[in-house]
Each structure stands twice: as structure tokens, then as C-alpha cells.
Amino acid sequence: FEWVDSTLGSMVQHRFSTGEDSFNVEFADNEVHHPLGRLIRFKEDRLHSVYRIKGDYISEVHRTMGDTLFTISVLEITRNAEKKYLPRVYSVSFWNAKTGELTSNRTVRDGWQRIGKWDLPKSTLTVMTGSGGERQVRELKFEDVKLLGGQDK
């Protein structure tokens, strides 16, 4: 159940704003026509992340955590009733920071459902591959989802 906990935690965590209204950013390169948007850097980011912005959403995140580099590339989004974006298809690639070797990749397809004013997961399908040739495919489906306490209004 570790994968289920991790997957649900990530889906929930990434749906909430940090509450910050302004940011101190700069362009991280001069490439203005990249298919995933402009690369920007948050000047005070303690994780030294860089992001690609395509229109009004983050299309890519590049980050180093310890000995691991990873990139999240959002390949497809969907819009809710308020025109906010929800990721539909994305890829997460992990590299060894010292050697540059690709250690694993996850490709994810998320489905969403609207219940009242909430956008909740309907399904998630993950294909995971590792550098040693291992491969796993996992799917999680949510059926008959109801909100408690009348929060569906």
C-alpha cells in the first residue's frame, strides 16, 4: 500500500497553492520557443529548482534532491469548470546526480471527476521502468466517491 499512499499524497499535495502571490523569478535560459514553454528560476528557491511555464501553468519542474536529479514533464492537461488546470499525462524521470545515469522513469495518466465544487481523482495509471530493466504497471480507480458532511455543494 506504500504506492497508494505515495500516489494519493502527491495528488493532494500538488493541488493546493502555496498561498504566495508574488515571486522573484528570472529566465533561466534564452530559449523562447521551447515546446514546453520558458524556463524560469525562482531566485530564493532553497531546492534550486527551475520550471518551464507554458501559458498559465507549470509544464516542467527540474529539481535536485540529494544524489538524485528529477524532472516532471506535464504532457497533457485538462481544465476544470473554473478553467484551472489539472494534469492529465505526465512523466517523472530520475537521474543519478553524480553519474548522470537515468535510474528510473514513471509515466502517469490521471483521470479526474467533479463532485460538487471539488475536482477529485477518478483514476491513475502509472507505468514505471528502472535502469535494470524492471517494469511495473499500476492502476488505481475510485468508484462511488462521496464527500462527507455536505461538502459537495
PDB file of C-alpha atoms in Angstrom:
ATOM      1  CA  PHE A   1       0.000   0.000   0.000  1.00  0.00           C
ATOM      2  CA  GLU A   2       3.034   2.267   0.021  1.00  0.00           C
ATOM      3  CA  TRP A   3       2.463   3.104  -3.663  1.00  0.00           C
ATOM      4  CA  VAL A   4      -1.200   4.011  -2.988  1.00  0.00           C
ATOM      5  CA  ASP A   5      -0.265   6.291  -0.062  1.00  0.00           C
ATOM      6  CA  SER A   6       2.506   7.947  -2.060  1.00  0.00           C
ATOM      7  CA  THR A   7       0.299   8.400  -5.135  1.00  0.00           C
ATOM      8  CA  LEU A   8      -2.643   9.871  -3.214  1.00  0.00           C
ATOM      9  CA  GLY A   9      -0.346  12.111  -1.159  1.00  0.00           C
ATOM     10  CA  SER A  10       1.237  13.506  -4.302  1.00  0.00           C
ATOM     11  CA  MET A  11      -2.120  14.093  -6.000  1.00  0.00           C
ATOM     12  CA  VAL A  12      -3.433  16.016  -2.988  1.00  0.00           C
ATOM     13  CA  GLN A  13      -0.233  17.945  -2.263  1.00  0.00           C
ATOM     14  CA  HIS A  14       0.110  19.195  -5.834  1.00  0.00           C
ATOM     15  CA  ARG A  15      -3.460  20.511  -5.956  1.00  0.00           C
ATOM     16  CA  PHE A  16      -3.026  23.204  -3.321  1.00  0.00           C
ATOM     17  CA  SER A  17      -1.453  26.611  -3.816  1.00  0.00           C
ATOM     18  CA  THR A  18       1.440  27.732  -1.658  1.00  0.00           C
ATOM     19  CA  GLY A  19      -0.507  30.916  -0.970  1.00  0.00           C
ATOM     20  CA  GLU A  20       2.266  33.145  -2.312  1.00  0.00           C
ATOM     21  CA  ASP A  21       1.052  35.961  -4.533  1.00  0.00           C
ATOM     22  CA  SER A  22       4.351  37.170  -5.953  1.00  0.00           C
ATOM     23  CA  PHE A  23       7.643  35.571  -6.791  1.00  0.00           C
ATOM     24  CA  ASN A  24      11.174  36.737  -7.501  1.00  0.00           C
ATOM     25  CA  VAL A  25      11.972  34.913 -10.774  1.00  0.00           C
ATOM     26  CA  GLU A  26      14.289  35.194 -13.736  1.00  0.00           C
ATOM     27  CA  PHE A  27      14.595  33.435 -17.079  1.00  0.00           C
ATOM     28  CA  ALA A  28      16.997  30.505 -16.759  1.00  0.00           C
ATOM     29  CA  ASP A  29      17.937  30.408 -20.449  1.00  0.00           C
ATOM     30  CA  ASN A  30      17.375  32.273 -23.712  1.00  0.00           C
ATOM     31  CA  GLU A  31      15.230  29.649 -25.433  1.00  0.00           C
ATOM     32  CA  VAL A  32      11.889  31.334 -26.168  1.00  0.00           C
ATOM     33  CA  HIS A  33      10.327  28.681 -28.450  1.00  0.00           C
ATOM     34  CA  HIS A  34      10.700  25.509 -26.378  1.00  0.00           C
ATOM     35  CA  PRO A  35       7.647  23.212 -26.833  1.00  0.00           C
ATOM     36  CA  LEU A  36       7.096  23.120 -23.057  1.00  0.00           C
ATOM     37  CA  GLY A  37       7.497  26.885 -22.522  1.00  0.00           C
ATOM     38  CA  ARG A  38      10.019  29.283 -20.997  1.00  0.00           C
ATOM     39  CA  LEU A  39      12.456  28.088 -18.359  1.00  0.00           C
ATOM     40  CA  ILE A  40      12.376  30.189 -15.186  1.00  0.00           C
ATOM     41  CA  ARG A  41      14.236  30.106 -11.886  1.00  0.00           C
ATOM     42  CA  PHE A  42      12.924  31.227  -8.508  1.00  0.00           C
ATOM     43  CA  LYS A  43      15.781  33.279  -7.066  1.00  0.00           C
ATOM     44  CA  GLU A  44      15.118  32.313  -3.434  1.00  0.00           C
ATOM     45  CA  ASP A  45      14.287  28.625  -4.029  1.00  0.00           C
ATOM     46  CA  ARG A  46      16.129  26.554  -1.442  1.00  0.00           C
ATOM     47  CA  LEU A  47      15.888  23.471  -3.694  1.00  0.00           C
ATOM     48  CA  HIS A  48      17.427  25.298  -6.680  1.00  0.00           C
ATOM     49  CA  SER A  49      14.517  24.252  -8.891  1.00  0.00           C
ATOM     50  CA  VAL A  50      13.843  25.511 -12.370  1.00  0.00           C
ATOM     51  CA  TYR A  51      10.441  25.439 -14.020  1.00  0.00           C
ATOM     52  CA  ARG A  52       9.029  25.651 -17.506  1.00  0.00           C
ATOM     53  CA  ILE A  53       5.916  27.769 -17.848  1.00  0.00           C
ATOM     54  CA  LYS A  54       3.568  27.216 -20.772  1.00  0.00           C
ATOM     55  CA  GLY A  55       0.822  29.795 -20.854  1.00  0.00           C
ATOM     56  CA  ASP A  56      -0.679  29.806 -17.368  1.00  0.00           C
ATOM     57  CA  TYR A  57       0.621  26.521 -15.969  1.00  0.00           C
ATOM     58  CA  ILE A  58       3.844  24.843 -14.882  1.00  0.00           C
ATOM     59  CA  SER A  59       4.728  22.371 -17.627  1.00  0.00           C
ATOM     60  CA  GLU A  60       8.017  21.133 -16.191  1.00  0.00           C
ATOM     61  CA  VAL A  61       9.936  21.013 -12.909  1.00  0.00           C
ATOM     62  CA  HIS A  62      13.683  20.275 -12.663  1.00  0.00           C
ATOM     63  CA  ARG A  63      14.991  19.651  -9.160  1.00  0.00           C
ATOM     64  CA  THR A  64      17.938  18.135  -7.291  1.00  0.00           C
ATOM     65  CA  MET A  65      17.329  16.304  -4.030  1.00  0.00           C
ATOM     66  CA  GLY A  66      20.449  14.839  -2.509  1.00  0.00           C
ATOM     67  CA  ASP A  67      22.076  12.489  -5.011  1.00  0.00           C
ATOM     68  CA  THR A  68      19.026  12.487  -7.296  1.00  0.00           C
ATOM     69  CA  LEU A  69      18.046  14.785 -10.145  1.00  0.00           C
ATOM     70  CA  PHE A  70      14.470  14.591 -11.335  1.00  0.00           C
ATOM     71  CA  THR A  71      12.263  16.194 -13.931  1.00  0.00           C
ATOM     72  CA  ILE A  72       8.476  16.241 -14.042  1.00  0.00           C
ATOM     73  CA  SER A  73       7.215  16.940 -17.569  1.00  0.00           C
ATOM     74  CA  VAL A  74       3.494  17.657 -17.931  1.00  0.00           C
ATOM     75  CA  LEU A  75       2.475  16.407 -21.372  1.00  0.00           C
ATOM     76  CA  GLU A  76      -1.284  16.948 -21.243  1.00  0.00           C
ATOM     77  CA  ILE A  77      -3.659  18.896 -19.013  1.00  0.00           C
ATOM     78  CA  THR A  78      -7.416  19.218 -18.629  1.00  0.00           C
ATOM     79  CA  ARG A  79      -9.345  22.238 -17.356  1.00  0.00           C
ATOM     80  CA  ASN A  80     -11.989  22.279 -14.642  1.00  0.00           C
ATOM     81  CA  ALA A  81     -15.126  24.462 -14.534  1.00  0.00           C
ATOM     82  CA  GLU A  82     -13.071  27.388 -13.170  1.00  0.00           C
ATOM     83  CA  LYS A  83     -10.545  26.952 -16.019  1.00  0.00           C
ATOM     84  CA  LYS A  84      -7.805  25.833 -13.617  1.00  0.00           C
ATOM     85  CA  TYR A  85      -5.575  23.100 -14.938  1.00  0.00           C
ATOM     86  CA  LEU A  86      -5.316  19.523 -13.763  1.00  0.00           C
ATOM     87  CA  PRO A  87      -2.511  17.290 -15.007  1.00  0.00           C
ATOM     88  CA  ARG A  88      -3.720  14.530 -17.302  1.00  0.00           C
ATOM     89  CA  VAL A  89      -0.490  12.898 -18.557  1.00  0.00           C
ATOM     90  CA  TYR A  90       2.995  13.481 -17.164  1.00  0.00           C
ATOM     91  CA  SER A  91       6.383  11.849 -16.934  1.00  0.00           C
ATOM     92  CA  VAL A  92       8.790  11.802 -13.976  1.00  0.00           C
ATOM     93  CA  SER A  93      12.421  10.943 -14.763  1.00  0.00           C
ATOM     94  CA  PHE A  94      15.117  10.308 -12.148  1.00  0.00           C
ATOM     95  CA  TRP A  95      18.889  10.503 -12.666  1.00  0.00           C
ATOM     96  CA  ASN A  96      21.919   9.833 -10.510  1.00  0.00           C
ATOM     97  CA  ALA A  97      23.260  13.359  -9.834  1.00  0.00           C
ATOM     98  CA  LYS A  98      26.884  12.182  -9.790  1.00  0.00           C
ATOM     99  CA  THR A  99      26.936   9.978 -12.904  1.00  0.00           C
ATOM    100  CA  GLY A 100      24.059  11.420 -14.935  1.00  0.00           C
ATOM    101  CA  GLU A 101      22.675   7.886 -15.406  1.00  0.00           C
ATOM    102  CA  LEU A 102      18.910   7.631 -15.869  1.00  0.00           C
ATOM    103  CA  THR A 103      17.789   5.436 -12.978  1.00  0.00           C
ATOM    104  CA  SER A 104      14.020   5.296 -13.497  1.00  0.00           C
ATOM    105  CA  ASN A 105      11.048   6.829 -15.226  1.00  0.00           C
ATOM    106  CA  ARG A 106       7.339   6.984 -14.456  1.00  0.00           C
ATOM    107  CA  THR A 107       4.661   7.879 -16.947  1.00  0.00           C
ATOM    108  CA  VAL A 108       1.319   8.715 -15.355  1.00  0.00           C
ATOM    109  CA  ARG A 109      -2.178   9.231 -16.740  1.00  0.00           C
ATOM    110  CA  ASP A 110      -4.673  10.752 -14.281  1.00  0.00           C
ATOM    111  CA  GLY A 111      -8.435  10.908 -14.658  1.00  0.00           C
ATOM    112  CA  TRP A 112     -10.489  13.480 -12.746  1.00  0.00           C
ATOM    113  CA  GLN A 113     -14.099  13.713 -11.612  1.00  0.00           C
ATOM    114  CA  ARG A 114     -16.088  16.724 -10.465  1.00  0.00           C
ATOM    115  CA  ILE A 115     -18.065  16.215  -7.262  1.00  0.00           C
ATOM    116  CA  GLY A 116     -19.816  19.393  -6.210  1.00  0.00           C
ATOM    117  CA  LYS A 117     -17.155  22.080  -6.350  1.00  0.00           C
ATOM    118  CA  TRP A 118     -14.263  19.647  -5.963  1.00  0.00           C
ATOM    119  CA  ASP A 119     -12.036  18.011  -8.558  1.00  0.00           C
ATOM    120  CA  LEU A 120     -11.130  14.591  -7.232  1.00  0.00           C
ATOM    121  CA  PRO A 121      -9.107  11.732  -8.668  1.00  0.00           C
ATOM    122  CA  LYS A 122     -11.114   9.215 -10.684  1.00  0.00           C
ATOM    123  CA  SER A 123      -8.195   7.022 -11.736  1.00  0.00           C
ATOM    124  CA  THR A 124      -4.458   6.949 -12.085  1.00  0.00           C
ATOM    125  CA  LEU A 125      -2.387   4.635 -14.263  1.00  0.00           C
ATOM    126  CA  THR A 126       1.379   4.509 -13.748  1.00  0.00           C
ATOM    127  CA  VAL A 127       3.993   2.754 -15.876  1.00  0.00           C
ATOM    128  CA  MET A 128       7.328   2.582 -14.021  1.00  0.00           C
ATOM    129  CA  THR A 129      10.632   1.490 -15.515  1.00  0.00           C
ATOM    130  CA  GLY A 130      14.073   1.177 -13.964  1.00  0.00           C
ATOM    131  CA  SER A 131      17.629   1.090 -15.268  1.00  0.00           C
ATOM    132  CA  GLY A 132      17.919  -2.631 -14.579  1.00  0.00           C
ATOM    133  CA  GLY A 133      15.106  -3.480 -16.982  1.00  0.00           C
ATOM    134  CA  GLU A 134      12.411  -3.777 -14.325  1.00  0.00           C
ATOM    135  CA  ARG A 135       8.924  -2.578 -15.254  1.00  0.00           C
ATOM    136  CA  GLN A 136       5.720  -2.208 -13.239  1.00  0.00           C
ATOM    137  CA  VAL A 137       2.264  -1.073 -14.279  1.00  0.00           C
ATOM    138  CA  ARG A 138      -0.152   0.008 -11.550  1.00  0.00           C
ATOM    139  CA  GLU A 139      -3.663   1.361 -11.692  1.00  0.00           C
ATOM    140  CA  LEU A 140      -5.873   2.863  -9.030  1.00  0.00           C
ATOM    141  CA  LYS A 141      -9.587   3.557  -9.631  1.00  0.00           C
ATOM    142  CA  PHE A 142     -12.024   5.453  -7.437  1.00  0.00           C
ATOM    143  CA  GLU A 143     -15.676   4.425  -7.658  1.00  0.00           C
ATOM    144  CA  ASP A 144     -18.802   5.677  -5.919  1.00  0.00           C
ATOM    145  CA  VAL A 145     -16.932   8.599  -4.338  1.00  0.00           C
ATOM    146  CA  LYS A 146     -18.941  10.778  -1.968  1.00  0.00           C
ATOM    147  CA  LEU A 147     -17.937  13.774   0.141  1.00  0.00           C
ATOM    148  CA  LEU A 148     -18.737  13.740   3.842  1.00  0.00           C
ATOM    149  CA  GLY A 149     -20.691  16.445   5.645  1.00  0.00           C
ATOM    150  CA  GLY A 150     -22.444  18.035   2.661  1.00  0.00           C
ATOM    151  CA  GLN A 151     -19.225  19.457   1.186  1.00  0.00           C
ATOM    152  CA  ASP A 152     -20.370  18.574  -2.311  1.00  0.00           C
ATOM    153  CA  LYS A 153     -22.146  21.917  -2.780  1.00  0.00           C
TER     154      LYS A 153
END
